C-alpha positions as semicolon CSV with decimal commas, in nm:
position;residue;x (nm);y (nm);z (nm)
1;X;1,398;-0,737;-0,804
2;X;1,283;-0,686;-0,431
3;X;1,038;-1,000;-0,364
4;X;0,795;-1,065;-0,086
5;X;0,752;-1,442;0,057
6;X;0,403;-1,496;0,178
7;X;0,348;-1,719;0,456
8;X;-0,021;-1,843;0,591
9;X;-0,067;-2,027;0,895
10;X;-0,381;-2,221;0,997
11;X;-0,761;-2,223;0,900
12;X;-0,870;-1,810;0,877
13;X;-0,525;-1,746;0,775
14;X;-0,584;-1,954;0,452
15;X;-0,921;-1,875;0,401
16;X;-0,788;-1,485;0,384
17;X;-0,483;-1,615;0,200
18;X;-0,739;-1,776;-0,079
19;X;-0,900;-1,458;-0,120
20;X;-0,594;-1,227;-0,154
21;X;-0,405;-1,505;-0,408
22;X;-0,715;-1,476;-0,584
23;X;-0,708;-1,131;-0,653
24;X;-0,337;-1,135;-0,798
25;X;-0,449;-1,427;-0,989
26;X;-0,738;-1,178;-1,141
27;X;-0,484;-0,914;-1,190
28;X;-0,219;-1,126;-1,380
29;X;-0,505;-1,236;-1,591
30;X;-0,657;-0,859;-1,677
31;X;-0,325;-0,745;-1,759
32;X;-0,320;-0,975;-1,991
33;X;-0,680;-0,940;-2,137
34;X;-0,724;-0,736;-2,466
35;X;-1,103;-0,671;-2,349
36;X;-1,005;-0,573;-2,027
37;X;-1,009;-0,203;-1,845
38;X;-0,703;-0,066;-1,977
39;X;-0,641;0,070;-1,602
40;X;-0,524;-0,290;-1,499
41;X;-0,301;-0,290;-1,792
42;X;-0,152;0,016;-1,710
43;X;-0,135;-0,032;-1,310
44;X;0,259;0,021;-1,242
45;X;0,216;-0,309;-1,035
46;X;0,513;-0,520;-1,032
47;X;0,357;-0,835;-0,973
48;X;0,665;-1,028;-0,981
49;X;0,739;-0,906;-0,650
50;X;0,466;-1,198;-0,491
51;X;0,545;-1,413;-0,808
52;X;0,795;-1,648;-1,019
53;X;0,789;-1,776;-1,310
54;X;0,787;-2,177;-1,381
55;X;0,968;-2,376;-1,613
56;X;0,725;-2,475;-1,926
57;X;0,541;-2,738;-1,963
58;X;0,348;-2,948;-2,224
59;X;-0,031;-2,996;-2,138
60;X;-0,279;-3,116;-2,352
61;X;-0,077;-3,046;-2,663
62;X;-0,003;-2,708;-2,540
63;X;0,312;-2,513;-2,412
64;X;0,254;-2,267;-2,159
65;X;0,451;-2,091;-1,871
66;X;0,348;-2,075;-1,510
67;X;0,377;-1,855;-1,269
68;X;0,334;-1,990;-0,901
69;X;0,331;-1,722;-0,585
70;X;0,575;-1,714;-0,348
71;X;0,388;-1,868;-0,066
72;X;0,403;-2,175;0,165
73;X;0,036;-2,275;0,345
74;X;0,045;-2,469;0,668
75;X;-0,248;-2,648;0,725
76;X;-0,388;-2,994;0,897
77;X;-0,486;-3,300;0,708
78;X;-0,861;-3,245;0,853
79;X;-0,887;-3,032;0,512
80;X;-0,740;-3,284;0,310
81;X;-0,991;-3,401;0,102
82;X;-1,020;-3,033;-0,073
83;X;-0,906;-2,993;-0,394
84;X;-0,617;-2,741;-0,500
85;X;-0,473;-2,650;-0,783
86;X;-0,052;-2,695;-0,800
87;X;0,195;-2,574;-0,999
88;X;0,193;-2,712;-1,425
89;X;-0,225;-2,743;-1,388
90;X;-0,213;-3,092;-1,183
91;X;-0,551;-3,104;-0,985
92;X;-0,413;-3,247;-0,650
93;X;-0,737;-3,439;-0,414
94;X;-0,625;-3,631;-0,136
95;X;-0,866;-3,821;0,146
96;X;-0,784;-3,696;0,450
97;X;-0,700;-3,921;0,734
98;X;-0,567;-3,899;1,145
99;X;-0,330;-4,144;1,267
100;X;-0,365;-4,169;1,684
101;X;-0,171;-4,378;1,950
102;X;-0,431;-4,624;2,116
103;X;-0,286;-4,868;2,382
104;X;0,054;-4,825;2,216
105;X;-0,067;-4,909;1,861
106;X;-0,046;-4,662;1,581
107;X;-0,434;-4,689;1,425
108;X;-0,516;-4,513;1,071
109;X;-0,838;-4,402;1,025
110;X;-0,996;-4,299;0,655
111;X;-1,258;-4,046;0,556
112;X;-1,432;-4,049;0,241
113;X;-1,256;-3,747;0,022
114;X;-1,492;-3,443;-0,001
115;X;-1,637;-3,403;-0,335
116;X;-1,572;-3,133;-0,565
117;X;-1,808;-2,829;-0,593
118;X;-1,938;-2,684;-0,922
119;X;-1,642;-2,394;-0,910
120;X;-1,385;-2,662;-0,853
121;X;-1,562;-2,914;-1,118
122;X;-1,539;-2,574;-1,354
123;X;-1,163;-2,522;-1,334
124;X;-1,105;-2,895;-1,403
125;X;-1,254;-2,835;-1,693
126;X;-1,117;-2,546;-1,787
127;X;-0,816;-2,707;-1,780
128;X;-0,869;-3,024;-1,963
129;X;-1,098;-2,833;-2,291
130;X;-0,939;-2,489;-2,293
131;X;-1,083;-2,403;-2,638
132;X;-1,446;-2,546;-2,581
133;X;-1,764;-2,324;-2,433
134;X;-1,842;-2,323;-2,022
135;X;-2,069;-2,585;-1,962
136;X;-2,138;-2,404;-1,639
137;X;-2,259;-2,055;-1,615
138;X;-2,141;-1,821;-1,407
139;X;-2,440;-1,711;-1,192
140;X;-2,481;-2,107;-1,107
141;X;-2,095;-2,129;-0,960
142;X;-2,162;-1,850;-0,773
143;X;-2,521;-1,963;-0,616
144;X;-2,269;-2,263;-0,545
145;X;-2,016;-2,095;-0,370
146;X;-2,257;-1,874;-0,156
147;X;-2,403;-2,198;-0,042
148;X;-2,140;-2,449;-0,042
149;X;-1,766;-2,307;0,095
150;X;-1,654;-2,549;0,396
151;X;-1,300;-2,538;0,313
152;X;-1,098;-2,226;0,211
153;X;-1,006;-2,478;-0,113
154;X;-1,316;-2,446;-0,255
155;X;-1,274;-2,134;-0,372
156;X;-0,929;-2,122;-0,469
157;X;-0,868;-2,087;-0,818
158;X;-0,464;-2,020;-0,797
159;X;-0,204;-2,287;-0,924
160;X;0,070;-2,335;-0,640
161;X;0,377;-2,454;-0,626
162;X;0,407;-2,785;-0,465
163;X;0,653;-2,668;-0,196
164;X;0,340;-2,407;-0,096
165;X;0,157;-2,686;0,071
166;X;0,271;-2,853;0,388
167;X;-0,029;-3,091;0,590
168;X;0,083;-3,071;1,006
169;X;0,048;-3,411;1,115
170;X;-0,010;-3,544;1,489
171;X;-0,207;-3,787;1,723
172;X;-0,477;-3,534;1,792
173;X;-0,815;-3,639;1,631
174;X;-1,063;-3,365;1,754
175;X;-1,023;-3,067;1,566
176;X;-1,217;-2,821;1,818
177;X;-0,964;-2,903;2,113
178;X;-0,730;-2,774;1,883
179;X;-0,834;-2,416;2,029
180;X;-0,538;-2,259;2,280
181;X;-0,183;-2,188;2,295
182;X;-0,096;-2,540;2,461
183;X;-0,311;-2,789;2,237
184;X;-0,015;-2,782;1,966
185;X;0,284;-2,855;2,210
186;X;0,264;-3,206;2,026
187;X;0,324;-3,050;1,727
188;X;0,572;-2,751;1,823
189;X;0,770;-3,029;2,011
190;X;0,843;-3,254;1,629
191;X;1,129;-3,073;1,544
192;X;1,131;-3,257;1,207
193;X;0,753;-3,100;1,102
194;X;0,914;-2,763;1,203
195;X;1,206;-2,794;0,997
196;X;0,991;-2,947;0,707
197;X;0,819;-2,584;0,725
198;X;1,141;-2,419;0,735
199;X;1,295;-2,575;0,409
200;X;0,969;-2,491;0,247
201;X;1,046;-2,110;0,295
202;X;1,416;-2,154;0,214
203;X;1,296;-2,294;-0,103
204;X;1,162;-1,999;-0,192
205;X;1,373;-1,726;-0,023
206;X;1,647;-1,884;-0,242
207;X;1,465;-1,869;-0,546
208;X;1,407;-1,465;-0,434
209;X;1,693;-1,179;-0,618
210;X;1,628;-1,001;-0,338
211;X;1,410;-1,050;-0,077
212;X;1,196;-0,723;0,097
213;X;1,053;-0,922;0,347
214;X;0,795;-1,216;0,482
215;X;0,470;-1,130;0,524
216;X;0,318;-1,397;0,771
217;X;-0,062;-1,467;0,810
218;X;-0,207;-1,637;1,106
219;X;-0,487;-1,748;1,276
220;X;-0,380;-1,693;1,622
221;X;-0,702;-1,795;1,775
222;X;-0,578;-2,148;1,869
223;X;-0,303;-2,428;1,837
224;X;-0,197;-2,259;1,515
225;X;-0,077;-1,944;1,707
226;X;0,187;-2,222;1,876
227;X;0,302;-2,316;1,558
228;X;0,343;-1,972;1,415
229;X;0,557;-1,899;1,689
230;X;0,810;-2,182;1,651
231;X;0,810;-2,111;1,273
232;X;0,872;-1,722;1,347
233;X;1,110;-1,799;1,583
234;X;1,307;-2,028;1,341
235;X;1,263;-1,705;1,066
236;X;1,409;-1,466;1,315
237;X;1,732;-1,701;1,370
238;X;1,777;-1,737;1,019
239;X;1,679;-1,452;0,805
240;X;1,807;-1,178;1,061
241;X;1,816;-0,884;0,850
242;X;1,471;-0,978;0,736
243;X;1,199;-0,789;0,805
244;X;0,879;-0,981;0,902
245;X;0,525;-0,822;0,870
246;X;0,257;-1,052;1,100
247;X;-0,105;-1,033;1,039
248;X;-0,322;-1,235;1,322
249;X;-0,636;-1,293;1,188
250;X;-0,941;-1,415;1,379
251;X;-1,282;-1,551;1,230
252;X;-1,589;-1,295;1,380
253;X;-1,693;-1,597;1,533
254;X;-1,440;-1,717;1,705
255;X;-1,373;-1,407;1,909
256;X;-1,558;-1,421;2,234
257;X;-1,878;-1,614;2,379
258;X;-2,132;-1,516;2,665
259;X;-2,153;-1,908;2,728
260;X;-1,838;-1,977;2,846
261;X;-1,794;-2,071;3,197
262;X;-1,516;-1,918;3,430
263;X;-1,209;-2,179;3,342
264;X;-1,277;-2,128;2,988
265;X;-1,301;-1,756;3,006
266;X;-0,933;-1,805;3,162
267;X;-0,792;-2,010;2,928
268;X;-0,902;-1,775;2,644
269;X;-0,786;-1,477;2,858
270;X;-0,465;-1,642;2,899
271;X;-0,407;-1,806;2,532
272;X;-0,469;-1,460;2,339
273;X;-0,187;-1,309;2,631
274;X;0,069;-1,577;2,565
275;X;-0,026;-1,600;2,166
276;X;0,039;-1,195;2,180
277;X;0,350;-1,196;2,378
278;X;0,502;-1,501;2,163
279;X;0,410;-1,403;1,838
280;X;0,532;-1,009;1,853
281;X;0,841;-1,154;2,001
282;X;0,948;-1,281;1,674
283;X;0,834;-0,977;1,432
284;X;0,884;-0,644;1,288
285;X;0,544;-0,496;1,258
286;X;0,235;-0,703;1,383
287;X;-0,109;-0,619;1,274
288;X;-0,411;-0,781;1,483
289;X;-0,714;-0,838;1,221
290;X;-1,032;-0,957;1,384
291;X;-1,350;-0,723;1,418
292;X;-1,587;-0,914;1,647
293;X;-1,895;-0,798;1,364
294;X;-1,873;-0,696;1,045
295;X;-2,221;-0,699;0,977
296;X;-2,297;-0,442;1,245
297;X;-2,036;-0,194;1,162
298;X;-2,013;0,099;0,941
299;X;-1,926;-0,095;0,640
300;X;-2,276;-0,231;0,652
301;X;-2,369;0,077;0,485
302;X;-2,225;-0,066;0,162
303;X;-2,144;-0,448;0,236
304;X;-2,389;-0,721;0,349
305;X;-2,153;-0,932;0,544
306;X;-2,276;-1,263;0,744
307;X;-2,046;-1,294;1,010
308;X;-2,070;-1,665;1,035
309;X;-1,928;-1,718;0,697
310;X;-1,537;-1,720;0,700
311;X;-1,557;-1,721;0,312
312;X;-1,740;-1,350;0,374
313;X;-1,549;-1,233;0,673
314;X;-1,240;-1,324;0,539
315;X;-1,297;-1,170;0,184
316;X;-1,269;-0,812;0,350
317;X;-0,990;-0,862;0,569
318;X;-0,813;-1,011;0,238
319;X;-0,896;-0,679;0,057
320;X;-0,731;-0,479;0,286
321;X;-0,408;-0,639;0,356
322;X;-0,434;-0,640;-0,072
323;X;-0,503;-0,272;-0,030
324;X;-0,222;-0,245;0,231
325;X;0,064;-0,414;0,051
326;X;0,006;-0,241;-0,267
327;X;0,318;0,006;-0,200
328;X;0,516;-0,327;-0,202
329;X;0,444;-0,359;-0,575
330;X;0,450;-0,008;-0,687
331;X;0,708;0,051;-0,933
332;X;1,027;0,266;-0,808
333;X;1,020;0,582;-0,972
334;X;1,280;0,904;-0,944
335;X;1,192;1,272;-0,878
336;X;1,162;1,326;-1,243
337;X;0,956;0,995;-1,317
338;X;0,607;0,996;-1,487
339;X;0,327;1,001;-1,169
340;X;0,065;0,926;-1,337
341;X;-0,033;0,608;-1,266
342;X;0,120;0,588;-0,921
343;X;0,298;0,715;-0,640
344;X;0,469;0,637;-0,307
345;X;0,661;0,310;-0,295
346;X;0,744;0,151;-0,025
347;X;0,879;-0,202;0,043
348;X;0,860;-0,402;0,357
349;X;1,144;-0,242;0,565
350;X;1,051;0,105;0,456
351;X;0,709;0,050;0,591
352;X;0,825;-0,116;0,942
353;X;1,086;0,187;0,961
354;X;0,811;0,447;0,947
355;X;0,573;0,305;1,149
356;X;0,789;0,119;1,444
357;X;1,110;0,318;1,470
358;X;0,924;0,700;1,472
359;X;0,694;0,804;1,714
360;X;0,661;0,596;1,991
361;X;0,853;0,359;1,865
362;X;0,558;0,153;1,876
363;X;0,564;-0,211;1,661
364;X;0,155;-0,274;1,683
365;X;-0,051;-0,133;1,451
366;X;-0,435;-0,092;1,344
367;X;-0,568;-0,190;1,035
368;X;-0,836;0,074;0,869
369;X;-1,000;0,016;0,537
370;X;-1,266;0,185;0,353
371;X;-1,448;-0,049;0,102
372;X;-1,559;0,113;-0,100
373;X;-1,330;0,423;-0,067
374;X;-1,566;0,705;-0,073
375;X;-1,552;1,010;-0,386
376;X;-1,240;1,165;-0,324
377;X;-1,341;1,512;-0,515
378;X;-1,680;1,522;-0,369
379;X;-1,670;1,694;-0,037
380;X;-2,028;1,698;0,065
381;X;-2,019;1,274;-0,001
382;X;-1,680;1,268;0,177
383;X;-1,656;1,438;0,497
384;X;-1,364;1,337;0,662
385;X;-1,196;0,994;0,501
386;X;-1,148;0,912;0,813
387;X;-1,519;0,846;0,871
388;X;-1,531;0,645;0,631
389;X;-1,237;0,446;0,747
390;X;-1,349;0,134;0,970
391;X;-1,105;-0,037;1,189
392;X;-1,050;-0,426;1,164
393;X;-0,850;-0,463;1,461
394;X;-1,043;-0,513;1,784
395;X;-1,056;-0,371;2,107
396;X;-0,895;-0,035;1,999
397;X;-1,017;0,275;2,163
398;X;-1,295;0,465;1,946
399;X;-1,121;0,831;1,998
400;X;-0,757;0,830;1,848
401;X;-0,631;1,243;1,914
402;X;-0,259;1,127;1,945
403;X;0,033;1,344;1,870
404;X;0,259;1,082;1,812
405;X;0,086;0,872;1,569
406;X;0,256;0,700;1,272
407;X;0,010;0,610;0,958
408;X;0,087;0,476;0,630
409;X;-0,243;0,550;0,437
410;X;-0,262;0,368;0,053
411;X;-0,563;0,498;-0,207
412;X;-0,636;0,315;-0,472
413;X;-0,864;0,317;-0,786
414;X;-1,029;0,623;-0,620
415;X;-1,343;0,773;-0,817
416;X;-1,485;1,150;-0,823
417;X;-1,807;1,244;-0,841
418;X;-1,867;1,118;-1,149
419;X;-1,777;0,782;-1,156
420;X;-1,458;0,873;-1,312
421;X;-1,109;0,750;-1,207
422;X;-0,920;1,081;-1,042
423;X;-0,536;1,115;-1,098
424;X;-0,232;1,060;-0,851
425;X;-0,251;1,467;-0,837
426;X;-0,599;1,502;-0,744
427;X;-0,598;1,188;-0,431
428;X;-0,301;1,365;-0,312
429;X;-0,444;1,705;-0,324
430;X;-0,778;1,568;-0,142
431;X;-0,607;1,394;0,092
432;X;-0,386;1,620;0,221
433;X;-0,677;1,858;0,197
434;X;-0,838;1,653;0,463
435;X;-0,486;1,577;0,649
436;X;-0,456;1,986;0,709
437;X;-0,823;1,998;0,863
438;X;-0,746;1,801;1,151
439;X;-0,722;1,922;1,447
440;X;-0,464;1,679;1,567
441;X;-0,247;1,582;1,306
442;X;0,000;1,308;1,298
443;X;0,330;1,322;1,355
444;X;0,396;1,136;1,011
445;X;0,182;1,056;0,728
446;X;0,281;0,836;0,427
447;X;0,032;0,798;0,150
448;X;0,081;0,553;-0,140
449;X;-0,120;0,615;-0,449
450;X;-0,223;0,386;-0,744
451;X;-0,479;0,405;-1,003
452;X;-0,547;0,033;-0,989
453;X;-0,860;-0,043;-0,799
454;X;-0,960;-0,383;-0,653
455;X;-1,088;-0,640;-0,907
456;X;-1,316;-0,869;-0,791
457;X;-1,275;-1,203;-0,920
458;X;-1,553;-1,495;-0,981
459;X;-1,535;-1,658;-0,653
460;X;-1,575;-1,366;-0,433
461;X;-1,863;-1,355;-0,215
462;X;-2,158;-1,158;-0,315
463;X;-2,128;-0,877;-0,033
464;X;-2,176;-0,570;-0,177
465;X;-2,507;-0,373;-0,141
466;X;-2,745;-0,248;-0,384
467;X;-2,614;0,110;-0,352
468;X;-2,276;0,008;-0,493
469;X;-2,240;0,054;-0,890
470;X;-2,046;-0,121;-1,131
471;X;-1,710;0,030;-1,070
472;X;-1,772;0,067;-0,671
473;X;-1,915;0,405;-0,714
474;X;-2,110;0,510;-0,421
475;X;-2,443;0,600;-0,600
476;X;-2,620;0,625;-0,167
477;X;-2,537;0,679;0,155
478;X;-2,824;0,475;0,247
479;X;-2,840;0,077;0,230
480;X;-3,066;-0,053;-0,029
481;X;-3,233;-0,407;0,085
482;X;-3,231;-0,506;-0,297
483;X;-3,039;-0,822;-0,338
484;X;-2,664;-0,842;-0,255
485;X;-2,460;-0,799;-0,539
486;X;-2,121;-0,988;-0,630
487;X;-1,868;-1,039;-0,939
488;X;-2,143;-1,040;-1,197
489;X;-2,250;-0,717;-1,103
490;X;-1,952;-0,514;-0,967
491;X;-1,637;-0,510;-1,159
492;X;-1,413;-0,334;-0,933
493;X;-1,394;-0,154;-0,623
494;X;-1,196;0,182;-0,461
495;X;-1,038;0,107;-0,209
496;X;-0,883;0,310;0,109
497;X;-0,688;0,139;0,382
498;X;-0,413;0,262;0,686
499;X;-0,202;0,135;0,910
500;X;-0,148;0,361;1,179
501;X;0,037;0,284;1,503
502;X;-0,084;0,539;1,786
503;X;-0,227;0,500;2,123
504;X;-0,544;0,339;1,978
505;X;-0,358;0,022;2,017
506;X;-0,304;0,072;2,388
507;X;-0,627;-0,108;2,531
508;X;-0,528;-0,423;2,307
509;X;-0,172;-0,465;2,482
510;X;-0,325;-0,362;2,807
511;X;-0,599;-0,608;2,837
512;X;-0,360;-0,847;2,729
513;X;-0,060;-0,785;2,966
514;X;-0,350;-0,720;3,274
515;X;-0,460;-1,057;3,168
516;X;-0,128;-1,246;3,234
517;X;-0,053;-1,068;3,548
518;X;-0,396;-1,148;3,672
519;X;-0,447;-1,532;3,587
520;X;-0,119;-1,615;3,526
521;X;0,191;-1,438;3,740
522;X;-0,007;-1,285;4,074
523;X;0,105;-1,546;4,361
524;X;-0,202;-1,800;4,412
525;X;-0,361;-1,742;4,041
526;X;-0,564;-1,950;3,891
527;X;-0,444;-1,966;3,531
528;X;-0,111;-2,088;3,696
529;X;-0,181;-2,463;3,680
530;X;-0,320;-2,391;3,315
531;X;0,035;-2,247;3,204
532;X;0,205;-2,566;3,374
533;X;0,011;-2,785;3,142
534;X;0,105;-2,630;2,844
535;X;0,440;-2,622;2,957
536;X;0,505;-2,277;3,073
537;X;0,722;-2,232;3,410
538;X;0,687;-1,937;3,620
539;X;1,004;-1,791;3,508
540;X;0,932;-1,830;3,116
541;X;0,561;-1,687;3,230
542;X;0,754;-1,372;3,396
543;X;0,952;-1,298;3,113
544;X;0,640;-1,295;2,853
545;X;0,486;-1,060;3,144
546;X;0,778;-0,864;3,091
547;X;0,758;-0,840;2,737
548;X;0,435;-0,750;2,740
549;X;0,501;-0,469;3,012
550;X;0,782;-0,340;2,741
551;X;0,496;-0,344;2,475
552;X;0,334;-0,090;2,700
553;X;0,631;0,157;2,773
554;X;0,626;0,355;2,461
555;X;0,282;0,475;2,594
556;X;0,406;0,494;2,946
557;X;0,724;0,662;2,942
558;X;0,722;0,663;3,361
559;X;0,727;0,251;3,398
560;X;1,044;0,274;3,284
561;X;1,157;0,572;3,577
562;X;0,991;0,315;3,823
563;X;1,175;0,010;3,659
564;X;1,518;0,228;3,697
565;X;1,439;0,304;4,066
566;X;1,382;-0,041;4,091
């Protein structure tokens, strides 16, 4: 067994982490369903690989066996008073509080607990009368949830371990200063909260065969981009030969504003340099997620996304990491093994080797997804997959016509024409169809097929558009204005996504690395007294410049002839 650990850090992180637990939750629970697609039964998904197994329990008269993810969540108490479910079907609510030093005096204060919604009310009682009717229907849970999610928690219908959750604690008390590199030096400086979050991986990298890798989720748009880099830094000391895949994820909303005045453009300037330089310091393969609008893209063709709702913003970036990762779980299979259900493994390492160590030798990458995937047979609807492909990683340059370029491009659950599920044989066949048209071709190409689409569980948001069918066929090319459809409506969904590390990338490192010379290392700068209060001296400042500068070499082969002549 080759497991994956799954770490999510801070508030986006977890509201994408909620979404993509939820959709191996939906996934255990189809393979198990008599009623249920046979496709999900037959997916060649080794879902162990995310998941173990839990001792048995007794439960309302009832044995059962859990199974629990392999995940640990880092979060502040502010969230608290949600409501998650933990391993052996314990409800766990806690009010949440701050404790603060005031004139040398330690004060507590309380908040009322946050009450549960309807979805959360339904689970309780799901688990307390298993063999009774819903009191609840389903179309009133999700009215609730389109209405009503504050907290990724109140969505979350998985059962966690109870070494998953771990609550950072501190003196701070206003959440939204909690917003840059330097507001979490309280935090990064408790050694004991950082090595509270380390034995909470340990305890489940030991309970791992064999582990592939960490996958690592986190909101790196404030003080939780501090703390991911102590814990990655910590994960790079002790799990050397481990390979760590890091997805920073940003909420639409949080990325940019027109009102902010010059000091505060700095500071953001100079938090996403330092967040960049620190957190692909400690990783394998790093993946920025973060469109700044989904609902003005090219998905809006098919999805009706409202930007300021995490619980829809993060629901797509949480299908494609799914989408991404699915090679992870693929079942190994030899030369003469039975394709028909999937094809092209890949675990952790393999990935990172193919899309960091070829090439450029590049380690940033750019997420693509196509939901829904378009009609693989039918050539007139598809065009070019690529065009269908939308990036979620920002600032990326719009023309990619690179040589050199590495991709890693997973299919899944693709459809023809008719609405029919196409074989491993045919999405190869198309694909590599469209591969040969190109006028540039990569340098390497990986593609990972499975006949297992996307389900979409209860609690996802109702996104999709009325030109979507029941299986995520494309029925128009043209958005309907009907009303947007979700889980009751739409079973599952084909899905397309690609990481591809080319020169795309470049204008993300370079605005980054132009941003830290500029405010932070040019003599007389003005970001320089910012750096010194979040603890950064000019030489530690110079050497994350540097960093950044070696980020950019693989794309400019001649810095390094001026660095030798140097």
């Amino acid at each position: 067994m080759r497991e994956a650990v799954t770490v999510q850090v801070g508030g986006f992180a977890n509201y994408v982490g909620s979404h993509f637990w939820n959709f191996q939750d939906e996934l255990l629970g189809l393979a198990d369903d008599p009623d249920a697609d046979p496709v999900f039964k037959n997916a060649a998904l080794d879902m162990d690989v995310l998941y173990r197994s839990g001792e048995t329990h007794q439960y309302m008269m009832l044995d059962f066996t859990r199974v629990y993810p392999h995940t640990v969540l880092v979060w502040c108490r502010l969230v608290l008073e949600c409501m998650l479910r933990v391993h052996g079907g314990i409800i766990c609510r806690v009010p949440w509080f701050f404790e603060f030093i005031r004139s040398g005096n330690v004060t507590r204060s309380v908040s009322k607990p946050h009450g549960r919604n309807l979805f959360l009310q339904s689970l309780v009682e799901e688990g307390q009368n298993r063999s009774s009717q819903k009191s609840v229907e389903d179309k009133d849970l999700i009215d609730c949830l389109e209405n009503g999610v504050n907290f990724w928690t109140d969505y979350s219908k998985v059962q966690y371990h109870p070494q998953s959750l771990y609550e950072l604690h501190g003196s701070w008390t206003d959440f939204d200063k909690f917003d840059n590199y330097g507001s979490a030096q309280e935090v990064v400086s408790d050694w004991s909260q950082i090595e509270e979050m380390n034995e909470r991986l340990r305890f489940f990298v030991e309970e791992c065969d064999h582990i592939q890798g960490i996958q690592f989720i986190v909101d790196d748009s404030g003080g939780f981009s501090s703390v991911a880099a102590q814990f990655l830094e910590n994960i790079a000391d002790d799990y050397t030969n481990t390979p760590v895949l890091l997805y920073c994820v940003r909420d639409p909303m949080t990325l940019g504003s027109s009102r902010m005045n010059q000091r505060e453009s700095i500071m953001r300037a100079l938090h996403d340099a330092i967040s960049f330089s620190k957190l692909s310091s400690f990783c394998n393969l790093m993946v920025p997620i973060g469109p700044p609008s989904l609902s003005r893209s090219y998905m809006s063709l098919y999805l009706y996304i409202q930007d300021e709702k995490p619980f829809h913003a993060s629901a797509v970036c949480a299908a494609a990491i799914h989408s991404i990762t699915v090679p992870f779980r693929l079942q190994r299979t030899g030369p003469s093994s039975d394709l028909a259900h999937s094809s092209g493994n890949l675990d952790i390492g393999e990935l990172v080797h193919i899309l960091s160590d070829q090439g450029r030798q590049n380690m940033v990458t750019a997420l693509d997804v196509a939901m829904p995937a378009p009609s693989l047979t039918d050539r007139d609807a598809m065009g070019n997959i690529e065009m269908k492909l939308h990036s979620l990683t920002p600032e990326i340059s719009d023309e990619d016509e690179d040589p050199y370029s590495v991709e890693s491009l997973v299919v899944h659950g693709a459809l023809d024409r008719g609405g029919q599920r196409t074989s491993i044989s045919q999405v190869k066949d198309s694909v590599c169809s469209v591969y040969e048209a190109r006028e540039t071709k990569p340098k390497f190409s990986h593609l990972s097929a499975s006949l297992c689409p996307l389900p979409v569980p209860l609690p996802f948001p109702s996104i999709f558009r009325g030109n979507i069918g029941r299986h995520g066929e494309i029925l128009s090319d043209h958005a309907e204005e009907s009303q947007a459809k979700g889980s009751l409506d739409i079973e599952s969904i084909p899905m397309a996504a690609r990481l591809r590390s080319s020169s795309a990338v470049l204008p993300f490192i370079e605005r980054r690395s132009g941003s830290l010379q500029k405010h932070g290392v040019a003599r007389g700068a003005i970001g320089s007294m910012v750096l010194r209060d979040w603890g950064f001296g000019r030489e530690e400042v110079e050497d994350m410049g540097e960093h950044l500068a070696k980020l950019l070499r693989p794309f400019h082969p001649e810095m390094d002839l001026t660095s030798d002549s140097d």
